[in-house]
Every structure is written in C-alpha cells, then in structure tokens.
Amino acid sequence: MAIADTIRSNKSALAFSVAAVIVAVTSGSIFNAMHQAEPIVAGAGVTAQKMLSSFEPSLAGGPGDTPVFEIGSDKAGGTLAVLGGTHPQEIAGMMAAVLLIENVKVTQGKLIVVPQSNRSGFTHTDPMEAYLHSYEVDTPGGKRWFRVGMRLANPVHQWPDPDIFIHYPSREGMVGHETRNLNRNHPGRKDGWLVGRVSYALTQLAKTSTMIFDLHEAQPEYPVINKMVSHENAFEVSATAQSNLQARRIPMGLEKSPKNLHGLSHREFGDHANALSILAESANPAMGRFRGRTSEELVIGGKDVNYVKAAQLGRLFVRFDESGWPLNVRVARHLASIEEVINAYNEINPDKQIIVENFPKYKDVVEKGLGPFLKPPPKV
Ligand SMILES: [Zn+2]
C-alpha cells in the first residue's frame, strides 16, 4: 500500500473511532439517565421510610429494590398496603400512590405505600411503542418530573427470558416474557429470579397488611376497565365500595378474581398472604392500539381523536369523547376507589378502623389537577 493510502486509511479509522466514542458516550449517558429515579417527597404524614429489601435482603442495592413509605398512627387499627407502578407505563397508579405519600395523615391504623413496585420497569421503555421517557407536572412550587416506564422489568436486569414461563407454585405455563411481568410472578420465590424475588418481598409486605390494593391502567379497548377485580376474601369490602362509588356518580365495575388465573396480585396475595386483595384499572389511551402519536398531550391530557372515532364505532368498553381520559381524572378515580375501600372496611370492621385525614378529594383532583397536591421539586 502506498504511504498516501495508509495515511488516508488511518485517518478514516480515526474518524470512525471518534464517531464510535461519541455514539457510545451519548447513548451511555441516556442509558444511565434512565436509571435516575424521580424524586418523591415524603409528606408530613409519613412516619417511616424503608426499602423493599427489608422484606427480602437479596434485593438490597439492586435494580429491584424500591422505596416503601409508611403513614402510621399511634392507634391500633387495620393496615392497607397500596401498590403503584406494578406496571410502570400505567402512570395513574404511581401518581395516585405519590399523592397519598405527599398529602395524607393517618390517625388510626396504617397505610403502607409502594409507588414503584416494579422499580426495574421504570428504567426503560418499549422501543417499539415510542413512549415518552418522562413527563412533567406543573406545581405551585415548580415543575416535577415523573417516568413512563414499561410493563416488564428491564432485560438488562433479568435476562434471558425462557421460551415458556412456568409460574410458581401453580406450574401454569405462560409466554416467556411474562417472567419479567411482576403481576404474573406473585406470590414469588425467595430463591427465584429478580422479579420473582420482588414479588416474594411484596407478598411478605402483604402478610403484614390487612388489605392490599394494586393500582393499574389498561387500554380503553380492554374489557376489564374502570373496574375493581377482587379476591373473594375482599368481596364484602369491594362490593360496598363499588356501591358507594356509584352513589358518588363514579361508575366502577366489579369482577371476582378468577381462581385459575395465576400470578396476579388480586388472586395470590389473597391466597398466600391472607390479605384482602383488590386490583383497580383505569382507562389509559396512551397504552392503546388505536392511539395516534404518543405525545405528552396524550400521556397527560388523555385525548385522542382516534379513540373518539373508536367509541363512535362501538369498539370501546368506556365512554370516550373529546374530553378523553386525562391523567388527573384517572388518578382521582384511583384515589376515590381507595377512599371508598377504606370506608367500606371501616363500616365492616368498626373495632380496627383505618382513619385517613387530608385525603385528596375526587372533585378537587379532577378540577384542579395534580399540581396542587404535589410538593415543590426538591432542591438538588
Ligand atoms: Zn397493569
């Protein structure tokens, strides 16, 4: 090779190496930034903060470990555990949990709130779904930011998926990627893979609770929507709560947890932790197959012309008009459901009540939005 050719070849190799370094540094910093958790500010009612690893030490310091907030009291009563972020792209669940943490006080009994149950799932999004990485909410004290994660745990944290996921202990077979779905792993395994151990820790947490309420969302074309799904052990509470919600003109369906559908919180926490177990779903158009561009307007505003059309064609299981299903309405529905579940439980168990003060009111959350219920962004 002539000397001039060698110099040219070295120059292009150098240019290629520099470009590779730039791409690696840029993508590496985006990848790292996805692991930064959004701030959640403990309100005045929070009496203890710990990590989920206090229920299963093998999670300590790893990607499945996640904050647990206790809002307790000096007076003995029932304990309600609230789980948000079991599926991190179902953002109303986590936001309802955050509003509890930042606002309420308990004067009898205890609330335990886990806002990001599948913490690993908050560190990535589904690349084929074009989800936002995060969104912002205006508060009187400045902007707060929150993540849109993914239903499944991050494959960086648990991989490879088996061809068939065998649920423990039922031995029910499911498609392989469900091995990273927290809400198919319950009651979990102490010596299992990451998501199995997160589930095991949550089952131990459920064993310390009287009731457990798991907050979800689903696409408007999914039949189980604006509904509670209740273990038979919670049916008296959930049916009473449903009629109280109905009386407040917040229509909410109720379904009984099927006995042969395994791995789900409403079935397994009831069977294995003896906690009254309920799951709630709100309607999130940003998750649906009919949606248009997955913009912040869709994620937070919940408006989508395609869904209006789908509703007109009778394809949906909820009403859908120009006002859509904004995030604050979905969060308000979750909060009202929690409130009525507590009221129903208290009616049935007057000797071990859970008394919660400063509960964000449905009407206020719908009319004023989430901002007034969020603390100012913490200074870093
Ligand atoms: Zn879900």
Short mmCIF file of N, CA and C and ligand atoms in Angstrom, two decimals, residues 87 90 151 216-217, ligand 1:
data_model
loop_
_atom_site.label_atom_id
_atom_site.label_comp_id
_atom_site.label_asym_id
_atom_site.label_seq_id
_atom_site.Cartn_x
_atom_site.Cartn_y
_atom_site.Cartn_z
N HIS A 87 -47.01 -2.04 36.97
CA HIS A 87 -46.76 -1.87 35.53
C HIS A 87 -46.45 -0.39 35.33
N GLU A 90 -48.37 2.36 33.35
CA GLU A 90 -49.74 2.63 33.80
C GLU A 90 -49.64 3.73 34.86
N ARG A 151 -44.11 -2.12 31.20
CA ARG A 151 -44.81 -3.22 31.89
C ARG A 151 -43.84 -4.28 32.46
N HIS A 216 -53.68 -0.17 38.70
CA HIS A 216 -53.28 -0.42 37.30
C HIS A 216 -54.05 0.49 36.34
N GLU A 217 -53.65 0.41 35.07
CA GLU A 217 -54.41 1.03 33.98
C GLU A 217 -54.42 0.06 32.80
ZN ZN B 1 -51.36 -3.40 34.77
#
